[in-house]
Short mmCIF file of C-alpha atoms and ligand atoms in Angstrom, two decimals:
data_model
loop_
_atom_site.label_atom_id
_atom_site.label_comp_id
_atom_site.label_asym_id
_atom_site.label_seq_id
_atom_site.Cartn_x
_atom_site.Cartn_y
_atom_site.Cartn_z
CA MET L 1 18.38 -8.12 8.23
CA ALA L 2 15.92 -6.18 6.14
CA GLY L 3 12.33 -7.35 5.96
CA LEU L 4 9.98 -7.18 2.99
CA PHE L 5 8.12 -4.22 4.49
CA GLU L 6 11.23 -2.24 5.36
CA GLY L 7 11.85 0.90 3.32
CA THR L 8 14.90 1.35 1.11
CA LEU L 9 16.65 3.86 -1.13
CA ILE L 10 17.76 3.65 -4.76
CA ASN L 11 19.91 6.66 -5.61
CA GLY L 12 17.80 8.91 -3.40
CA MET L 13 14.45 7.37 -4.45
CA ALA L 14 12.77 6.38 -1.17
CA LEU L 15 10.69 3.21 -1.41
CA LYS L 16 8.29 2.17 1.33
CA ASN L 17 8.94 -1.57 0.97
CA ARG L 18 10.99 -4.11 -0.98
CA ALA L 19 8.26 -5.17 -3.41
CA VAL L 20 8.49 -4.21 -7.08
CA ARG L 21 5.94 -4.68 -9.86
CA SER L 22 8.12 -5.91 -12.70
CA ALA L 23 7.46 -4.30 -16.10
CA THR L 24 4.25 -5.66 -17.59
CA TRP L 25 3.02 -4.80 -21.06
CA ALA L 26 -0.74 -4.45 -20.66
CA GLY L 27 -1.90 -3.98 -24.26
CA LEU L 28 -3.77 -0.90 -23.11
CA ALA L 29 -1.98 2.06 -24.71
CA GLU L 30 -3.73 4.25 -27.26
CA PRO L 31 -2.75 4.06 -30.92
CA GLY L 32 0.61 5.76 -31.39
CA GLY L 33 1.79 4.71 -27.92
CA LEU L 34 -0.09 7.28 -25.80
CA CYS L 35 -1.00 6.36 -22.23
CA SER L 36 -4.74 5.56 -21.90
CA LYS L 37 -7.11 6.22 -18.98
CA LYS L 38 -7.54 2.45 -18.54
CA LEU L 39 -3.77 1.98 -18.21
CA MET L 40 -3.62 4.84 -15.70
CA ALA L 41 -6.37 3.24 -13.61
CA LEU L 42 -4.68 -0.18 -13.68
CA THR L 43 -1.38 1.36 -12.58
CA GLU L 44 -3.01 3.44 -9.85
CA GLU L 45 -4.59 0.27 -8.45
CA LEU L 46 -1.08 -1.13 -7.91
CA ALA L 47 -0.06 1.99 -5.99
CA CYS L 48 -3.19 1.62 -3.82
CA GLY L 49 -2.15 -2.00 -3.31
CA GLU L 50 1.10 -0.71 -1.72
CA VAL L 51 3.60 -1.94 -4.32
CA GLY L 52 6.88 -0.20 -3.36
CA LEU L 53 8.00 0.49 -6.93
CA ILE L 54 5.85 0.13 -10.04
CA ILE L 55 7.70 -0.41 -13.31
CA THR L 56 5.59 0.36 -16.38
CA GLY L 57 5.30 -2.01 -19.32
CA PHE L 58 8.10 -1.52 -21.81
CA ALA L 59 7.88 1.70 -23.83
CA TYR L 60 9.52 1.87 -27.24
CA VAL L 61 12.20 4.48 -27.88
CA MET L 62 11.84 4.51 -31.69
CA PRO L 63 8.86 3.62 -33.90
CA ASN L 64 10.75 0.63 -35.32
CA GLY L 65 11.48 -0.52 -31.77
CA GLN L 66 7.86 -1.38 -31.00
CA ALA L 67 7.32 -5.03 -30.07
CA LEU L 68 3.62 -5.51 -29.41
CA PRO L 69 0.22 -3.93 -30.11
CA ARG L 70 -1.05 -1.14 -27.90
CA GLN L 71 2.39 -0.79 -26.31
CA LEU L 72 3.40 2.45 -24.60
CA GLY L 73 5.67 4.72 -26.60
CA ILE L 74 8.31 7.17 -25.37
CA HIS L 75 9.69 7.89 -28.84
CA ASP L 76 8.18 11.35 -29.16
CA ASP L 77 7.69 14.47 -27.02
CA ALA L 78 3.95 14.12 -27.68
CA MET L 79 3.91 11.22 -25.19
CA VAL L 80 4.92 13.37 -22.22
CA ASP L 81 1.69 15.19 -21.29
CA ASP L 82 -0.42 12.06 -20.74
CA LEU L 83 2.41 10.40 -18.87
CA LYS L 84 2.53 13.45 -16.56
CA ILE L 85 -1.08 12.70 -15.60
CA LEU L 86 -0.09 9.07 -14.90
CA THR L 87 2.87 9.98 -12.67
CA ARG L 88 0.80 12.58 -10.77
CA ARG L 89 -1.90 9.98 -10.08
CA ILE L 90 0.67 7.48 -8.79
CA HIS L 91 2.32 10.06 -6.56
CA LYS L 92 -1.07 11.09 -5.19
CA ALA L 93 -1.65 7.44 -4.28
CA LYS L 94 1.76 7.54 -2.50
CA GLY L 95 3.41 5.25 -5.03
CA LYS L 96 6.68 5.41 -6.93
CA ILE L 97 6.88 4.78 -10.65
CA CYS L 98 9.67 3.89 -13.04
CA MET L 99 9.38 3.66 -16.82
CA GLN L 100 10.98 0.75 -18.64
CA ILE L 101 12.37 1.70 -22.07
CA VAL L 102 13.09 -0.69 -24.91
CA HIS L 103 14.00 -1.22 -28.52
CA ALA L 104 12.55 -4.56 -29.67
CA GLY L 105 15.05 -5.25 -32.47
CA ALA L 106 13.90 -8.43 -34.23
CA GLN L 107 11.45 -9.39 -31.47
CA THR L 108 8.38 -7.77 -32.91
CA VAL L 109 4.97 -9.02 -33.90
CA MET L 110 3.86 -5.62 -35.18
CA LYS L 111 2.26 -5.57 -38.61
CA GLU L 112 3.29 -1.94 -39.01
CA ARG L 113 6.87 -3.07 -39.08
CA LYS L 114 6.39 -4.36 -42.63
CA ASP L 115 7.27 -0.96 -44.04
CA GLN L 116 9.86 -0.19 -41.36
CA PRO L 117 13.31 -1.67 -41.11
CA VAL L 118 13.61 -4.43 -38.51
CA TRP L 119 16.92 -3.85 -36.80
CA GLY L 120 19.29 -6.23 -35.11
CA PRO L 121 23.01 -6.55 -34.47
CA SER L 122 23.23 -9.15 -37.26
CA ALA L 123 20.93 -10.66 -39.88
CA VAL L 124 20.16 -13.74 -37.78
CA HIS L 125 16.67 -15.16 -38.37
CA ASP L 126 14.39 -15.05 -35.32
CA LYS L 127 12.34 -18.24 -35.50
CA VAL L 128 9.82 -17.23 -32.85
CA HIS L 129 8.97 -13.85 -34.38
CA ARG L 130 9.68 -14.99 -37.94
CA LYS L 131 11.82 -11.96 -38.74
CA THR L 132 15.30 -11.56 -40.14
CA PRO L 133 16.59 -8.18 -39.01
CA LYS L 134 18.80 -5.92 -41.03
CA ALA L 135 22.28 -5.77 -39.47
CA MET L 136 22.53 -2.24 -38.06
CA THR L 137 25.17 0.08 -39.44
CA GLN L 138 27.31 2.01 -36.96
CA ARG L 139 25.27 5.07 -37.86
CA GLU L 140 22.05 3.25 -36.95
CA ILE L 141 23.64 2.12 -33.69
CA LYS L 142 24.35 5.80 -32.88
CA GLU L 143 20.74 6.65 -33.77
CA ALA L 144 19.43 3.97 -31.39
CA VAL L 145 21.77 5.13 -28.60
CA LEU L 146 20.54 8.71 -29.07
CA SER L 147 16.91 7.55 -29.07
CA PHE L 148 17.37 5.78 -25.71
CA ALA L 149 18.95 8.94 -24.28
CA ARG L 150 16.16 11.20 -25.58
CA ALA L 151 13.53 8.77 -24.34
CA ALA L 152 15.09 8.83 -20.85
CA GLY L 153 14.94 12.64 -20.92
CA ARG L 154 11.18 12.41 -21.62
CA VAL L 155 10.78 9.90 -18.78
CA LYS L 156 12.32 12.41 -16.39
CA ARG L 157 10.26 15.30 -17.76
CA ALA L 158 7.08 13.29 -17.40
CA GLY L 159 7.71 13.06 -13.65
CA PHE L 160 8.76 9.43 -13.30
CA ASP L 161 10.91 8.56 -10.29
CA ALA L 162 13.29 6.37 -12.29
CA VAL L 163 14.01 4.81 -15.66
CA GLU L 164 14.81 1.17 -16.38
CA LEU L 165 16.65 -0.02 -19.49
CA HIS L 166 15.25 -3.26 -20.85
CA GLY L 167 18.45 -5.26 -21.31
CA ALA L 168 16.81 -8.69 -20.91
CA HIS L 169 14.49 -11.21 -22.63
CA GLY L 170 16.05 -11.02 -26.09
CA TYR L 171 15.21 -7.41 -27.05
CA LEU L 172 17.72 -5.24 -28.91
CA ILE L 173 20.16 -4.64 -26.02
CA ALA L 174 20.05 -8.37 -25.20
CA GLN L 175 20.41 -9.22 -28.90
CA PHE L 176 23.74 -7.36 -28.84
CA LEU L 177 24.78 -9.15 -25.62
CA SER L 178 24.04 -12.62 -26.97
CA PRO L 179 26.51 -14.50 -29.19
CA ALA L 180 23.48 -16.30 -30.71
CA THR L 181 22.18 -13.07 -32.29
CA ASN L 182 25.34 -10.94 -32.45
CA LYS L 183 27.72 -12.20 -35.17
CA ARG L 184 29.31 -8.81 -35.83
CA LYS L 185 32.95 -8.54 -36.78
CA ASP L 186 33.34 -4.86 -35.75
CA LYS L 187 33.81 -3.33 -32.28
CA TYR L 188 30.21 -4.29 -31.33
CA GLY L 189 30.74 -8.05 -31.81
CA GLY L 190 33.04 -10.81 -30.58
CA PRO L 191 34.05 -10.93 -26.91
CA ILE L 192 31.58 -9.76 -24.25
CA GLU L 193 33.54 -6.49 -23.87
CA ASN L 194 32.46 -5.73 -27.46
CA ARG L 195 28.97 -7.25 -27.35
CA ALA L 196 28.24 -5.06 -24.31
CA ARG L 197 29.49 -1.89 -26.03
CA PHE L 198 26.02 -0.97 -27.33
CA LEU L 199 24.53 -1.29 -23.82
CA PHE L 200 27.34 0.74 -22.26
CA GLU L 201 26.88 3.49 -24.87
CA VAL L 202 23.12 3.47 -24.19
CA TYR L 203 23.75 3.71 -20.44
CA ARG L 204 26.25 6.58 -20.85
CA GLY L 205 23.84 8.46 -23.14
CA VAL L 206 20.97 7.99 -20.71
CA ARG L 207 23.05 9.03 -17.71
CA LYS L 208 24.32 12.14 -19.50
CA THR L 209 20.73 13.14 -20.25
CA VAL L 210 19.13 12.51 -16.85
CA GLY L 211 22.07 13.52 -14.65
CA LYS L 212 23.73 11.82 -11.69
CA GLY L 213 20.87 12.21 -9.24
CA PHE L 214 18.22 10.38 -11.27
CA PRO L 215 17.80 6.63 -10.61
CA VAL L 216 18.73 4.50 -13.62
CA LEU L 217 18.01 0.75 -13.41
CA ILE L 218 18.48 -2.12 -15.81
CA LYS L 219 16.66 -5.42 -16.29
CA LEU L 220 19.32 -7.94 -17.21
CA ASN L 221 19.32 -11.65 -17.90
CA THR L 222 21.28 -13.92 -15.59
CA LYS L 223 21.48 -16.26 -18.59
CA ASP L 224 19.52 -16.75 -21.84
CA PHE L 225 18.86 -20.50 -21.35
CA ILE L 226 19.39 -21.29 -25.07
CA ARG L 227 22.37 -22.91 -26.76
CA GLY L 228 24.93 -20.25 -27.69
CA GLY L 229 23.07 -17.49 -25.82
CA MET L 230 24.34 -15.07 -23.17
CA SER L 231 26.03 -16.99 -20.36
CA GLU L 232 26.17 -16.54 -16.62
CA LYS L 233 29.79 -15.39 -17.04
CA ASP L 234 28.72 -12.72 -19.54
CA ALA L 235 26.00 -11.53 -17.15
CA LEU L 236 28.49 -11.25 -14.31
CA PHE L 237 30.87 -9.19 -16.47
CA VAL L 238 28.09 -6.81 -17.53
CA ALA L 239 26.71 -6.42 -13.99
CA LYS L 240 30.15 -5.66 -12.53
CA LYS L 241 30.97 -3.15 -15.26
CA LEU L 242 27.60 -1.36 -14.94
CA ASP L 243 28.17 -1.17 -11.19
CA THR L 244 31.47 0.65 -11.72
CA MET L 245 29.85 2.87 -14.36
CA GLY L 246 27.28 4.10 -11.84
CA ILE L 247 24.03 2.31 -12.62
CA ASN L 248 21.77 2.37 -9.56
CA ALA L 249 20.14 -1.09 -9.46
CA ILE L 250 19.95 -4.29 -11.47
CA GLU L 251 16.76 -6.32 -11.82
CA LEU L 252 17.86 -9.87 -12.57
CA SER L 253 15.73 -12.02 -14.84
CA GLY L 254 16.54 -14.65 -17.46
CA GLY L 255 15.50 -16.49 -20.60
CA VAL L 256 14.38 -15.48 -24.07
CA PRO L 257 11.22 -16.51 -25.99
CA ALA L 258 13.13 -19.29 -27.80
CA ALA L 259 13.93 -20.86 -24.40
CA GLY L 260 10.31 -22.06 -24.14
CA ALA L 261 9.53 -23.29 -20.63
CA LEU L 262 12.86 -21.81 -19.48
CA GLY L 263 11.77 -18.33 -20.60
CA PRO L 264 11.28 -15.28 -18.39
CA ALA L 265 7.70 -16.11 -17.32
CA ARG L 266 7.89 -19.83 -16.54
CA PRO L 267 4.74 -21.91 -16.19
CA LYS L 268 3.77 -24.41 -13.49
CA ILE L 269 5.10 -22.80 -10.33
CA ARG L 270 3.42 -25.09 -7.85
CA LYS L 271 5.64 -25.42 -4.80
CA ALA L 272 8.15 -23.23 -3.00
CA ASP L 273 11.04 -25.03 -4.76
CA ASP L 274 9.69 -23.93 -8.17
CA GLU L 275 9.70 -20.28 -7.11
CA ALA L 276 12.42 -17.67 -7.65
CA TYR L 277 13.92 -19.63 -10.54
CA PHE L 278 16.82 -17.23 -11.15
CA LEU L 279 17.85 -17.11 -7.49
CA SER L 280 20.95 -19.31 -7.64
CA ILE L 281 22.68 -17.21 -10.33
CA ALA L 282 21.38 -13.96 -8.82
CA ARG L 283 23.03 -14.85 -5.50
CA LYS L 284 26.43 -15.14 -7.23
CA ILE L 285 26.00 -11.79 -8.99
CA LYS L 286 24.76 -10.07 -5.83
CA LYS L 287 27.99 -11.08 -4.04
CA GLN L 288 30.11 -9.30 -6.65
CA VAL L 289 28.33 -5.95 -6.98
CA SER L 290 27.76 -3.08 -4.58
CA ILE L 291 24.43 -1.82 -5.94
CA PRO L 292 20.93 -3.09 -5.09
CA ILE L 293 19.77 -6.28 -6.80
CA ILE L 294 16.11 -6.83 -7.55
CA LEU L 295 15.10 -10.44 -8.24
CA VAL L 296 12.22 -11.38 -10.55
CA GLY L 297 10.86 -14.69 -11.80
CA GLY L 298 8.29 -16.96 -10.17
CA ILE L 299 8.13 -15.44 -6.70
CA ARG L 300 4.73 -16.39 -5.28
CA SER L 301 4.81 -16.86 -1.53
CA PHE L 302 5.39 -14.44 1.28
CA LYS L 303 7.97 -16.72 2.90
CA VAL L 304 10.06 -17.12 -0.27
CA ALA L 305 9.91 -13.36 -0.91
CA SER L 306 10.80 -12.34 2.61
CA ASP L 307 13.50 -15.02 3.01
CA ILE L 308 15.24 -13.73 -0.15
CA VAL L 309 15.32 -10.21 1.27
CA LYS L 310 16.17 -11.30 4.83
CA ALA L 311 19.05 -13.50 3.63
CA GLY L 312 20.37 -10.61 1.54
CA ALA L 313 20.21 -12.79 -1.61
CA ALA L 314 18.56 -9.76 -3.22
CA ASP L 315 17.64 -6.34 -1.91
CA MET L 316 14.16 -6.35 -3.41
CA VAL L 317 11.79 -8.84 -5.04
CA SER L 318 9.84 -8.21 -8.17
CA MET L 319 6.66 -9.82 -9.55
CA SER L 320 4.48 -9.47 -12.60
CA ARG L 321 1.77 -12.15 -12.99
CA PRO L 322 0.77 -12.22 -9.29
CA PHE L 323 -0.18 -8.53 -9.56
CA ILE L 324 -2.32 -9.13 -12.66
CA ARG L 325 -4.50 -11.38 -10.56
CA GLU L 326 -4.14 -9.49 -7.28
CA PRO L 327 -3.05 -5.85 -7.54
CA HIS L 328 -3.42 -5.59 -3.75
CA LEU L 329 -1.21 -8.60 -2.93
CA ILE L 330 1.37 -6.59 -0.96
CA LYS L 331 -1.28 -4.80 1.09
CA ARG L 332 -2.91 -8.18 1.82
CA TRP L 333 0.41 -9.61 3.01
CA ARG L 334 1.15 -6.51 5.08
CA GLN L 335 -2.24 -6.69 6.74
CA GLY L 336 -1.45 -10.23 7.87
CA ASP L 337 -3.12 -12.50 5.29
CA ARG L 338 0.05 -14.28 4.17
CA LYS L 339 -1.52 -16.87 1.84
CA LYS L 340 0.56 -17.25 -1.33
CA ALA L 341 -0.33 -15.31 -4.47
CA ALA L 342 -3.44 -16.69 -6.18
CA CYS L 343 -1.75 -16.63 -9.61
CA ILE L 344 -1.29 -20.18 -10.94
CA SER L 345 1.29 -19.17 -13.59
CA CYS L 346 -0.76 -20.47 -16.53
CA ASN L 347 0.28 -17.52 -18.74
CA LYS L 348 -3.20 -17.05 -20.18
CA CYS L 349 -2.93 -13.32 -19.39
CA PHE L 350 -0.51 -12.93 -22.36
CA GLY L 351 -3.38 -13.86 -24.69
CA ALA L 352 -5.68 -11.44 -22.86
CA ALA L 353 -3.17 -8.61 -23.34
CA MET L 354 -3.09 -9.39 -27.07
CA SER L 355 -6.89 -8.99 -27.25
CA SER L 356 -8.42 -5.55 -27.71
CA GLU L 357 -9.53 -5.63 -24.07
CA GLY L 358 -6.00 -5.52 -22.68
CA VAL L 359 -4.48 -7.58 -19.87
CA TYR L 360 -6.59 -9.32 -17.24
CA CYS L 361 -6.38 -12.57 -15.29
CA VAL L 362 -8.29 -15.15 -17.31
CA VAL L 363 -8.50 -17.58 -14.38
CA GLU L 364 -9.88 -14.94 -12.02
CA ARG L 365 -12.50 -13.88 -14.53
CA ARG L 366 -13.64 -17.48 -15.07
CA ALA L 367 -13.84 -18.02 -11.32
CA LYS L 368 -15.92 -14.85 -10.93
CA THR L 369 -18.31 -15.90 -13.70
CA LYS L 370 -18.74 -19.32 -12.06
CA ARG L 371 -19.39 -17.72 -8.67
CA LYS L 372 -22.02 -15.43 -10.20
CA LYS L 373 -23.74 -18.34 -11.97
CA ARG L 374 -23.82 -20.34 -8.72
CA GLN L 375 -25.30 -17.37 -6.82
CA LYS L 376 -28.00 -16.95 -9.48
CA GLY L 377 -28.76 -20.67 -9.68
C1 FMN E 1 1.46 -9.97 -19.64
C2 FMN E 1 2.93 -9.81 -19.38
C3 FMN E 1 3.61 -8.73 -19.91
C4 FMN E 1 4.98 -8.56 -19.67
N1 FMN E 1 5.60 -7.45 -20.13
C5 FMN E 1 6.91 -7.22 -19.82
C6 FMN E 1 7.54 -6.00 -20.16
O1 FMN E 1 6.93 -5.07 -20.71
N2 FMN E 1 8.86 -5.87 -19.85
C7 FMN E 1 9.55 -6.85 -19.19
O2 FMN E 1 10.72 -6.65 -18.88
N3 FMN E 1 8.96 -7.99 -18.82
C8 FMN E 1 7.66 -8.20 -19.11
N4 FMN E 1 7.05 -9.33 -18.67
C9 FMN E 1 7.83 -10.30 -17.86
C10 FMN E 1 7.67 -9.98 -16.37
O3 FMN E 1 8.09 -8.68 -16.04
C11 FMN E 1 8.46 -10.95 -15.48
O4 FMN E 1 9.84 -10.83 -15.78
C12 FMN E 1 8.03 -12.42 -15.68
O5 FMN E 1 6.64 -12.51 -15.87
C13 FMN E 1 8.41 -13.27 -14.46
O6 FMN E 1 7.86 -12.76 -13.28
P1 FMN E 1 6.54 -13.40 -12.59
O7 FMN E 1 6.82 -14.84 -12.39
O8 FMN E 1 6.39 -12.64 -11.31
O9 FMN E 1 5.41 -13.18 -13.54
C14 FMN E 1 5.68 -9.52 -18.88
C15 FMN E 1 4.98 -10.61 -18.34
C16 FMN E 1 3.62 -10.76 -18.56
C17 FMN E 1 2.91 -11.90 -17.91
S1 SF4 E 2 -3.95 -15.67 -16.27
FE1 SF4 E 2 -4.07 -15.20 -14.10
S2 SF4 E 2 -3.45 -17.07 -13.05
FE2 SF4 E 2 -2.79 -17.27 -15.19
S3 SF4 E 2 -0.66 -16.45 -15.15
FE3 SF4 E 2 -1.99 -14.75 -15.69
S4 SF4 E 2 -2.40 -13.75 -13.73
FE4 SF4 E 2 -1.64 -15.79 -13.26
#
C-alpha cells in the first residue's frame, strides 16, 4: 500500500510524493501570455512547500483559445524563454512542473475575442459565457490539433517535466466530448467514438511532437453534471481508449460552469463526507485502466488524501484551492501537523484572480488584517 509521502513514477518522471497541485489560473501572466516574475515566485513557493507535481494554470494554444485575463500563453515561440526561467527555478527548488494546455472554445470572458472567431464544435449558445461559437470547419479542427501539438513542443523545449491536456470543465476538448455542445453530423459528432475523435487527434499530434519518453497527462471529467452532458459511460470509454493509445496519467475531475454547485470547484466542503466528490466514479475508472489516476476535487484532510492513495482508489491526489491558502500544506503534513487544510472552499479566490492583483486567499488576507488590527489595538 502506497502512502501519500511515497515516491512514484509517471513515464520516467520521478515524483517525491503523491500530492499534485492541480492546474490553477492565477491571473498573473503578463500581457500577451508571458510568464511574470510574480507567477514564478508563486509557483516556486509550491515547490518549496514540497508539492510532488505542480501543474501550471491553463495556457492557451492559440490566441482565440484564451479564456481569462492575464492567462499564460503557449501559442508562440516567444513564450519559451521566460518559461525556461520558471522551470529552472522549480527544478532548483527540487520540484517537478507540468504545463496544462488548453483551447477555451466558447468558454471565454476575454474582451479581445470580439474581433476573433469564437470556436466550438457547434453553434450552441453558452449561457454562462454569453457566447455562441462558430461551428469549426474540418480545416479549423486541423489547425487546432496542430496548435496543441506545437504548444506541447514548446512545453518540452521550455524544460517542463510533463504536459497536461485540458480535456475537462467544458473547454474545447470537453465541448467536443459533450453531446450538449457537440451537435455535429460529420465524423466529429454523434457517438462517443466520434465526439472523442478531436481529443484523440490532439493526443496523437502531441505525442508525435514530444516523443514516447515525455510524460503526457490529461485532465478529464468523470461526468459533466448537466442534463445531456458527457456521461460516466463516455468518460470510461475515453479513459480506456487513451490508456491503450499510450497516455501516461489521467487526472479525474468533473463538472462544467453550467453545473453550478456541481461544478469542478464545489463550495461548502465542511466534513470528510463532502470531500473527494468525484471519488465514486473515479474508483470505477481506476479499476478499468492500467495507467496512474490522479484524483482532484474537494480533498481537504490528510486522512481522506492518504486513505485514497492507500486504498488504491487513485495513485495520486490533486488539490487547487488548499494550496492558494497554504502553499506549504504538504510540508506541514509531512512534518507531522496533520490538521486539515485551512481552505474553507468559499471560492472568493476566483474573484481575486480576476482582479489586477492576481490570485490570493481572500479569507486568509482578512484574517491577517484582523490579527494586525488586534495587535495594534
Ligand atoms: C482560482 C482557480 C483557478 C483554476 N484554474 C484552473 C485551470 O487553469 N485549469 C484547470 O484544469 N482547473 C482550474 N481550476 C480548478 C482546479 O484545478 C480544481 O479542479 C478545482 O478547484 C477542485 O479542486 P480543489 O477542491 O482542490 O480546489 C481552478 C480553480 C481555482 C480555484
Ligand atoms: S478564498 Fe481562500 S478559503 Fe476561500 S476557496 Fe479560495 S483559498 Fe479557499
